[in-house]
Structures are given as C-alpha cells and as structure tokens.
Coordinates of C-alpha atoms and ligand atoms in Angstrom, one line a residue:
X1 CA -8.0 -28.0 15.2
X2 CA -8.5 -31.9 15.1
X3 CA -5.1 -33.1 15.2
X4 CA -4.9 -34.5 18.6
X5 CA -8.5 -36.1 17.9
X6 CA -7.3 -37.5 14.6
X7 CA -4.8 -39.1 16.8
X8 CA -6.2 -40.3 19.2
X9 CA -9.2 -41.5 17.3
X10 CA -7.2 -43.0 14.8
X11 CA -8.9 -41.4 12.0
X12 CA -8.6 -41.9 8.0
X13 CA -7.5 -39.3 6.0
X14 CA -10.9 -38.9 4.4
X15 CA -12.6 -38.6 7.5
X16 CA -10.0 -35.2 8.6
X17 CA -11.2 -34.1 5.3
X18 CA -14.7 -34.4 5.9
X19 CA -14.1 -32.5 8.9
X20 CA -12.2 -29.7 7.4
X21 CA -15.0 -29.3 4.7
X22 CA -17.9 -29.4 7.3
X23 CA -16.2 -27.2 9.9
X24 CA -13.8 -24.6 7.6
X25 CA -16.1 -24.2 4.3
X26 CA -20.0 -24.9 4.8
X27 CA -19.8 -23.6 8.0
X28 CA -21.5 -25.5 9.9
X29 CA -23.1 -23.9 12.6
X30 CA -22.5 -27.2 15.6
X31 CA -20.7 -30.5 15.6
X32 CA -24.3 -32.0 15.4
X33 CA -24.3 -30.5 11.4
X34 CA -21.4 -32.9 10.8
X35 CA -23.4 -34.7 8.7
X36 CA -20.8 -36.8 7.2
X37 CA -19.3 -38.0 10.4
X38 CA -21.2 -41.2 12.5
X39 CA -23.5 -39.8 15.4
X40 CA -21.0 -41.2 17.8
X41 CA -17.3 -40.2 16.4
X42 CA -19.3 -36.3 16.5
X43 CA -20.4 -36.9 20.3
X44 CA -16.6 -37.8 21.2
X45 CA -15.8 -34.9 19.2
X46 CA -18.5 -32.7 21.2
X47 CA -17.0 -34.5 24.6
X48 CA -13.6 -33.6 23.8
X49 CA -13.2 -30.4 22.1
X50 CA -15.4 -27.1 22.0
X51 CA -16.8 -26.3 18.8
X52 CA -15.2 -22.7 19.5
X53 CA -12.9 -21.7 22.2
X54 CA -14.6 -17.8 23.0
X55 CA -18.1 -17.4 23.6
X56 CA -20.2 -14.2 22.5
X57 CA -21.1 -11.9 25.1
X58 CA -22.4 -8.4 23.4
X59 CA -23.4 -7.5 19.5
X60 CA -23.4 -3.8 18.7
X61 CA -24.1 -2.4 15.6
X62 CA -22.9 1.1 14.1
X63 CA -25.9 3.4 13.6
X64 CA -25.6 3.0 9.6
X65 CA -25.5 -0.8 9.8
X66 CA -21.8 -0.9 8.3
X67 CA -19.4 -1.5 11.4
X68 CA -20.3 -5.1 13.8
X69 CA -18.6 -5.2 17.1
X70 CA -18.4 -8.5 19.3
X71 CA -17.3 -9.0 22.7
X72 CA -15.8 -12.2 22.9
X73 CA -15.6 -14.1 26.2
X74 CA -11.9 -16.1 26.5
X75 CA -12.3 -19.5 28.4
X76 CA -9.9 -17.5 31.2
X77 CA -12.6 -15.2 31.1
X78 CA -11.0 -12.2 29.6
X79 CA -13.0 -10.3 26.6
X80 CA -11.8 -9.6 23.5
X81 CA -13.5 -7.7 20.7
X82 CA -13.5 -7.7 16.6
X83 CA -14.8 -6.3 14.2
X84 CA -16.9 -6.7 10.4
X85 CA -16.8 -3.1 8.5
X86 CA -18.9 -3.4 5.4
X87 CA -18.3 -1.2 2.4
X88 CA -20.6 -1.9 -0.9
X89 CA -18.7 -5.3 -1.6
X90 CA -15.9 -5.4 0.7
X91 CA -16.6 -7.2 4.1
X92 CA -13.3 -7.1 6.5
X93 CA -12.8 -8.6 9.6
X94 CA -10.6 -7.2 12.2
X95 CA -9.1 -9.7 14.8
X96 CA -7.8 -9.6 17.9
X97 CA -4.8 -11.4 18.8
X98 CA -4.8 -10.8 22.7
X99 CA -7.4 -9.4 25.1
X100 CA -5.2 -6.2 26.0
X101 CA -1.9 -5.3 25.0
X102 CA 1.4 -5.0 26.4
X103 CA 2.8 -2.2 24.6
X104 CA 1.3 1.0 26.3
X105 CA 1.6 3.1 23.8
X106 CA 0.6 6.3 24.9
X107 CA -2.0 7.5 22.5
X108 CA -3.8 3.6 22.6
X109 CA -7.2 2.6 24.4
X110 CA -5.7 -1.1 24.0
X111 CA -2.5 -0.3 25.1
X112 CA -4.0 0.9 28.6
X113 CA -5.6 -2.5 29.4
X114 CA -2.4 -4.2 29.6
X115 CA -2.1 -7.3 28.6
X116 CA -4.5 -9.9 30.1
X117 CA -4.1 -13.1 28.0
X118 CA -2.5 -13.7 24.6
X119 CA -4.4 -15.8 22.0
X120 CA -4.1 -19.0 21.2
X121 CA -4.5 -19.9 17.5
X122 CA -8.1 -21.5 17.7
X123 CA -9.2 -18.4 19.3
X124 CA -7.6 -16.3 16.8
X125 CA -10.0 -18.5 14.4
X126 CA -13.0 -19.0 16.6
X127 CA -13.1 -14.7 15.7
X128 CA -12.6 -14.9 11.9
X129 CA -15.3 -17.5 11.5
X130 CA -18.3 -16.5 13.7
X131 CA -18.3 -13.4 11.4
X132 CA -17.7 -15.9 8.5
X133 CA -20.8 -17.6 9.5
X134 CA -22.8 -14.6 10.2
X135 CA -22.2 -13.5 6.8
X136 CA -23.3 -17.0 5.6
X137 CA -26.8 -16.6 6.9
X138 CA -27.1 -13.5 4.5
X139 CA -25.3 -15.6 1.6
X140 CA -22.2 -13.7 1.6
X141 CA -18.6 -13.9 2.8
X142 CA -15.7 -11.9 3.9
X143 CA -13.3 -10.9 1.9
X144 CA -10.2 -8.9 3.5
X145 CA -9.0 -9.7 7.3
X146 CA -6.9 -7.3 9.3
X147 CA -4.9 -8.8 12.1
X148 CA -5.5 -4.7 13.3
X149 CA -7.4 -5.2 16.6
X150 CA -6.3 -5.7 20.3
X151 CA -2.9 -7.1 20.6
X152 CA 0.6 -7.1 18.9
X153 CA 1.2 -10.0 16.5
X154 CA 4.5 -9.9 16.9
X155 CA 4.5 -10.7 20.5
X156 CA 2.9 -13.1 19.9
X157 CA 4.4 -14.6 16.8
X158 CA 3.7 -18.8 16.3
X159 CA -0.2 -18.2 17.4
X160 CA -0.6 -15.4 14.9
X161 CA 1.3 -17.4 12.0
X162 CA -0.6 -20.4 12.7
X163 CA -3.8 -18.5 12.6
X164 CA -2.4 -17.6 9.0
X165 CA -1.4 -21.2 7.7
X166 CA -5.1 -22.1 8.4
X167 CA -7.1 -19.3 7.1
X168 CA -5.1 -19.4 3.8
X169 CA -4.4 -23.3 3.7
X170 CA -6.5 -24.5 0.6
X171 CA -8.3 -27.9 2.7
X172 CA -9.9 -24.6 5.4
X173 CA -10.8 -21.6 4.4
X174 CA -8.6 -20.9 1.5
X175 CA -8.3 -17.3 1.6
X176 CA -6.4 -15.4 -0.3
X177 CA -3.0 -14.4 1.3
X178 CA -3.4 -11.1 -0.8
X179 CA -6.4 -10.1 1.4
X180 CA -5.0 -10.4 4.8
X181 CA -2.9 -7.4 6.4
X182 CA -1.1 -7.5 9.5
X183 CA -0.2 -4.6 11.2
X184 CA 2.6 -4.6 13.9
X185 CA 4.1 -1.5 16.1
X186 CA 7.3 -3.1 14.7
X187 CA 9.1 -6.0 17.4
X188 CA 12.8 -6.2 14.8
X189 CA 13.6 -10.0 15.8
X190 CA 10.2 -10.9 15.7
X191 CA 9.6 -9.5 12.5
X192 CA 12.5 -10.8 11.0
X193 CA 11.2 -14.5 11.8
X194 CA 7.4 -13.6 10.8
X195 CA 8.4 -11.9 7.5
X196 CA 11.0 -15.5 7.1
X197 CA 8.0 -17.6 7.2
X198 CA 7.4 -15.9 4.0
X199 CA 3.1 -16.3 4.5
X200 CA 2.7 -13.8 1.5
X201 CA 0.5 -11.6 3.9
X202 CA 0.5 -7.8 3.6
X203 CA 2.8 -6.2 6.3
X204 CA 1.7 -3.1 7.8
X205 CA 4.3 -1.3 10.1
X206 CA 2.8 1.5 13.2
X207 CA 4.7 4.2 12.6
X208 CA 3.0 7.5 13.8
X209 CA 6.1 9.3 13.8
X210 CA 8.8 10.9 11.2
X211 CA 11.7 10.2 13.4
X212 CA 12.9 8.5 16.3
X213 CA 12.8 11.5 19.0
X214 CA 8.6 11.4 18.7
X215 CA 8.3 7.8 18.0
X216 CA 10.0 7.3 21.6
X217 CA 7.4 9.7 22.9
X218 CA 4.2 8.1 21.9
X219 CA 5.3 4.4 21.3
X220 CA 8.2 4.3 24.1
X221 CA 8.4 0.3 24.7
X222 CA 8.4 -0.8 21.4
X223 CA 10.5 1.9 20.1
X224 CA 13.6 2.5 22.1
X225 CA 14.5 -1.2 21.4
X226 CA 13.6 -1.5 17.8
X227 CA 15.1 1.8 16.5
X228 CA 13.9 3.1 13.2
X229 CA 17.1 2.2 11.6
X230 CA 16.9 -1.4 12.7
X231 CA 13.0 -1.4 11.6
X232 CA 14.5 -0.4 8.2
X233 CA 17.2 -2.5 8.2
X234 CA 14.2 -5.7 8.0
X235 CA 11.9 -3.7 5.7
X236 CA 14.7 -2.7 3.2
X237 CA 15.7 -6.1 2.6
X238 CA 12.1 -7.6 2.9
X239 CA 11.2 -5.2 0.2
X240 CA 14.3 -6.1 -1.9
X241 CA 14.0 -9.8 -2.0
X242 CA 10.0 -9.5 -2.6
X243 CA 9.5 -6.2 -4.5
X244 CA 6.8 -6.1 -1.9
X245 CA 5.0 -2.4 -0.9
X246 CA 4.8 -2.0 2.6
X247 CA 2.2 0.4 4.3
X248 CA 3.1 2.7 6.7
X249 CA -0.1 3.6 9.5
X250 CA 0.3 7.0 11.0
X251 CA -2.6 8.0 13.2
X252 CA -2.6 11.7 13.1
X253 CA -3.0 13.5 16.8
X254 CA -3.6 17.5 16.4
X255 CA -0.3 19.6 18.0
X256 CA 1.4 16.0 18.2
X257 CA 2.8 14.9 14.8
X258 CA 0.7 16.4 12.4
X259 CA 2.5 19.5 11.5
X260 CA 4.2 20.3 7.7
X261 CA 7.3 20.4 9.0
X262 CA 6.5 16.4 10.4
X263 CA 4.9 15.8 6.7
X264 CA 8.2 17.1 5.3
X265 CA 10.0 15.1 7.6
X266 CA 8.2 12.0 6.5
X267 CA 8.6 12.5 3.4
X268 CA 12.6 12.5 3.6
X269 CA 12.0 9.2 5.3
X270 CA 10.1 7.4 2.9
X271 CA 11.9 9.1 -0.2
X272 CA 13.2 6.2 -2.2
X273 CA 11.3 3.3 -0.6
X274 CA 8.4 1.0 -2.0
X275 CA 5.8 2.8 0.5
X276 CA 2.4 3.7 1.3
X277 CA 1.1 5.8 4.1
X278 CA -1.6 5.2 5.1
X279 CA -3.2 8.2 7.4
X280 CA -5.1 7.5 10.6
X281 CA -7.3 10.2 11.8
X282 CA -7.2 10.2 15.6
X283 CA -10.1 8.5 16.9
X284 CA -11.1 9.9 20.6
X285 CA -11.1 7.3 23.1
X286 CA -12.1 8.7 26.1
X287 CA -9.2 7.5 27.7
X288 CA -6.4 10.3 26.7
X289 CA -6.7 14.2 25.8
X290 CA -5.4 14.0 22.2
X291 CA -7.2 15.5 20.1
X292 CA -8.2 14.6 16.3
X293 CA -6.6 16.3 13.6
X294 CA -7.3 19.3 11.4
X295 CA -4.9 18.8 9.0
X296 CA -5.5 15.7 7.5
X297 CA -5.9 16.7 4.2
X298 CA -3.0 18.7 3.9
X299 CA -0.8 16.3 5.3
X300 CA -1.6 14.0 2.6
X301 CA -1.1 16.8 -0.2
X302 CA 2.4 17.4 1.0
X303 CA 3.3 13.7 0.9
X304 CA 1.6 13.3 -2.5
X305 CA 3.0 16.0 -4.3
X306 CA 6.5 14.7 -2.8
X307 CA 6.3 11.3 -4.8
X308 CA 4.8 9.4 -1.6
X309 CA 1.9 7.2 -2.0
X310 CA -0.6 7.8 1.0
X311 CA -4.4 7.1 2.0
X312 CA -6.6 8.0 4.3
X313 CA -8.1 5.4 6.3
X314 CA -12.3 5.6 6.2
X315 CA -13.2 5.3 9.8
X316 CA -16.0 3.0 11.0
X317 CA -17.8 2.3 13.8
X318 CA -17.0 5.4 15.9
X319 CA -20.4 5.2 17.5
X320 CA -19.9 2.1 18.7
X321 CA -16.3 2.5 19.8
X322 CA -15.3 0.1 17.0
X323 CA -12.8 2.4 15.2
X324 CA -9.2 2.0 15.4
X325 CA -7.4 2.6 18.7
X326 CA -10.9 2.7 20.4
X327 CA -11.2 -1.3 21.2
X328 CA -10.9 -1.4 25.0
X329 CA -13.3 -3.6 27.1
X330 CA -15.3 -1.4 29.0
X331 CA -14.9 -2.4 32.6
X332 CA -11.5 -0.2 32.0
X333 CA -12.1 3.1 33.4
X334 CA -10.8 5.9 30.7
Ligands
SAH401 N1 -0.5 -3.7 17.8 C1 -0.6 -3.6 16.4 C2 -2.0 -3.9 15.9 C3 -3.0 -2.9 16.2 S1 -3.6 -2.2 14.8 C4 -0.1 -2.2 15.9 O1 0.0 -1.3 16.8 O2 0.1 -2.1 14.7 C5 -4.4 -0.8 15.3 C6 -3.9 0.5 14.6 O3 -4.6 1.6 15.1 C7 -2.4 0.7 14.9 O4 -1.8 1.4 13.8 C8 -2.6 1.7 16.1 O5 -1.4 2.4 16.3 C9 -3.7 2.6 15.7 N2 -4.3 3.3 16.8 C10 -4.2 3.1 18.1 N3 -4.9 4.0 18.7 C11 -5.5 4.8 17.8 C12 -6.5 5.8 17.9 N4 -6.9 6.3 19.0 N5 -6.9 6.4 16.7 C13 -6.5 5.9 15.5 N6 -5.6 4.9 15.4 C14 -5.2 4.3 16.5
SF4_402 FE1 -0.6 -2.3 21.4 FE2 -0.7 -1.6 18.9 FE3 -2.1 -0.2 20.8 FE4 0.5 0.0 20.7 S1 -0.9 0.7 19.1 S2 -0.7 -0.4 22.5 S3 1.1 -2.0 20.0 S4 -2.4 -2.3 20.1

C-alpha cells in the first residue's frame, strides 16, 4: 500500500519493511503505533494515505455468537458487507469484492443491487484485516478467506489478484494460498487469465445447474456467453496441468433444480472429473419467492453413491442476513 509513499519519500528498504511488519503482521491498530518509524515520516504518512480505505458503519452479531457481519462504508459512499463465521478452530472471512453486483442472477440478493462500485485492492484488504485485528484483540487469527461475498472476481480480475499477491506474499500477511477460495459464476476469458496467474488459490466455480437450458434460466448473463462447454474447456485443462480438485457450489431452490432426475443429471456431468460439489441450501432473502429445499439430503446420496464427492455447506448467520446469497445492503427494497 506504500509504494507511491516509498517513492516519493525516498524510503530505504528497511524502513518499507518496517512498515509491512507494523501494518500487515502486528496489526497495528493506527499509523501513530508505527513505533519504528520517526514521529514525522508517520504524520506524512497520516497526511497522505488513510490507514484504511472503508470505514465501519454497522456490527451485527448472529444470535449464537458464530457469524460477524460489517457494513463497510466505500470512500464513494457505497456499503459493502463481510463476513467472520467461527467454527471451534476455524475463523473465515468472507470478502466482498464490489458493493453490488452486475450479474443479476435471478435467484441472488447481491445480484439485485446492481453493481454500484467495484473494489479497489486496498479495499479488498482494508475488509480482510479489520477482522484480522478484531480477532487480535481476542489473541487469535483467521485462518481460511473466501473471496464468496458481494461481487464477481472475475469482473473484476487485477484488483482481486492483487488482493491475493498481498495476503499470501510472505513480507504481509503470509497466508497460506491453501486457505483461500475464490468462487466465480464462471467469466471463460477472465478465468483463463486468473487461473494463468497460477496464485495457487482454491477455485470454486457457481454452477447451480446440471445443464445449460437451467443454468441460462437462473444465471442468464454470465451463462449464455460462457457456455458450460467453454467453462469445461478452462477447468479440464486447469485440472490437467495442476491435478487440482475444483468445487462445484450448487445452491439448491425447492421445484427449481433440486429434483433426482437434476442429481442424475449432475452426476453424468461430473462423472470422470476431479470434483466436489458442494451443496448450498437456499437461503431466503426476502427479495425472490424461491423457496429452500427439501431434498437436500437426498440429493447428496444420489451424487455420493454415484462416485461424486459432495458437501453440504453449514449455513451461518441467517439471523443476521449473513448467509450466502443474503448480503444485500438494506436500503434495497426486496
Ligand atoms: N459472484 C461469485 C461470488 C459470490 S459467492 C459467485 O457467484 O460465485 C456466493 C455464493 O452464494 C455463490 O455460489 C452464489 O451463487 C450463492 N448464492 C447466491 N444467492 C444465494 C442464496 N440465496 N442462497 C444460497 N446461496 C446463494
Ligand atoms: Fe453476482 Fe455471484 Fe450473486 Fe450471481 S451469484 S449475482 S455472480 S454475486
């Protein structure tokens, strides 16, 4: 974040690295904690850069203490929100990349915002370490991020991949590439270039359908242009150079796409790929009619006893509106 100031301030190696210790791994809470820096290179840095780009506006906590949700201010004055989920040792962030979405897709609380401002990479940060932070203050850490909240990474590619480098680069916050998951409704060309970068980050592809009629029904402007044999096409060959698994989310709507014949369907897709579905349970949004499903658990049975890995997603933070799908600043009438 202090290249330009490193620049202009003709800085010493030593004294970026100081920075990157203070700011990326104690934590430190202010520019003024920048103990290591002179009082007055940390005033310029207070006079020419903000300590973080989004500003808290609302805390809500789930009912059983394990979901977090902050409304983030943008400096455009759009809101954002993310996400801590805590599960006995696990503690995962999920971040927004935009306040909004473009992609519509019909079954989406996000997706009926619109899109209001994509991210900028500090901003994409500024979420990931006010939880890290939080979870400072009660001596512990986060230890799995989801790039899973409002937005689509892949529209908005170099901010997103960025946001990687820095979270995983060893001199900030050195997290483990393993532990990060991006999710993506599944832009081809985009995802070519993102999976090229080769980051080493889990890939998580939006499916939600077992072919391309349905898919064009509920996820109509990502889909028609990035059929599912295209998608494949990518995945295939990303899987074959990397031996890497890639998850499949399918958010299950009752009457929708949750039938055994669309389980038997799904399975014929998957058959003979390195594959994990991961089932989403429809979370109610107050925005659409659809419907949760009833049929969760035999929708998984089907694709297990046909050879395909699949999950079910635990959800959290329904109370609080903090559940996948459900992120949707409220000023939006639903
Ligand atoms: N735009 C990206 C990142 C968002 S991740 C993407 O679509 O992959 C959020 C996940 O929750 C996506 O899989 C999304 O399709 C799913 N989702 C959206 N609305 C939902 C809802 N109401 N209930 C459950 N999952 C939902
Ligand atoms: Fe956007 Fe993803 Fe929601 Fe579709 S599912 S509208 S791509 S956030």
């Amino acid at each position: 974040m202090i290249n330009e100031f490193a620049k202009t301030h003709n800085l010493k190696k030593y004294q970026v690295d100081q920075f990157n210790i203070g700011y990326y791994k104690t934590l430190i809470s202010s520019f003024d904690e920048l103990s290591t820096w002179s009082k007055q290179l940390r005033e310029d840095l207070k006079k020419e850069l903000l300590f973080s780009k989004l500003t808290v506006e609302k805390t809500e906590t789930s009912n059983d203490g394990s979901t977090t949700k902050v409304l983030f201010k943008t400096g455009k004055n759009n809101y954002i929100e993310s996400v801590l989920m805590r599960d006995k040792s696990r503690n995962t962030v999920c971040v927004s990349c935009m306040s909004g979405c473009p992609v519509g897709c019909i079954f989406c609380a996000t997706g009926q915002m619109g899109l209001n401002e994509i991210l900028d990479e500090q901003e994409i940060l500024d979420q990931i370490l006010y939880f890290a932070r939080e979870l400072k203050k009660e001596n512990s850490s986060i230890t799995n991020i989801v790039y899973m909240g409002m937005g689509e990474p892949m529209l908005n590619l170099e901010n997103v991949a960025q946001s990687i480098e820095a979270i995983t680069d060893t001199d900030k916050l050195a997290f483990s590439k393993r532990r990060v998951t991006l999710s993506t409704s599944g832009y081809v060309q985009n995802l070519r270039a993102f999976l090229g970068k080769n980051l080493g980050v889990k890939v998580a592809i939006s499916l939600h359908a077992p072919n391309q009629k349905l898919r064009d029904i509920l996820m109509p402007n990502v889909s028609k242009n990035n059929t599912l044999i295209d998608l494949f096409e990518v995945l295939d060959g990303y899987v074959k150079d990397t031996n890497k698994r890639i998850t499949y989310e399918y958010v299950l709507i009752k009457g929708v796409n949750d039938s055994i014949s669309d389980a038997k369907e799904l399975v014929e897709l998957l058959k003979g790929r390195l594959a994990l579905v991961n089932l989403i349970n429809y979370n109610e949004n107050g925005c659409f009619e659809f419907k949760k499903s009833d049929n969760t658990l035999l929708f998984q049975d089907i694709l297990l006893k046909n050879g395909i890995n699949c999950t079910i997603r635990k959800s959290y933070g329904g109370d609080i509106k903090g559940a996948c799908g459900q992120l949707s600043v409220n000023y939006i009438q639903c």
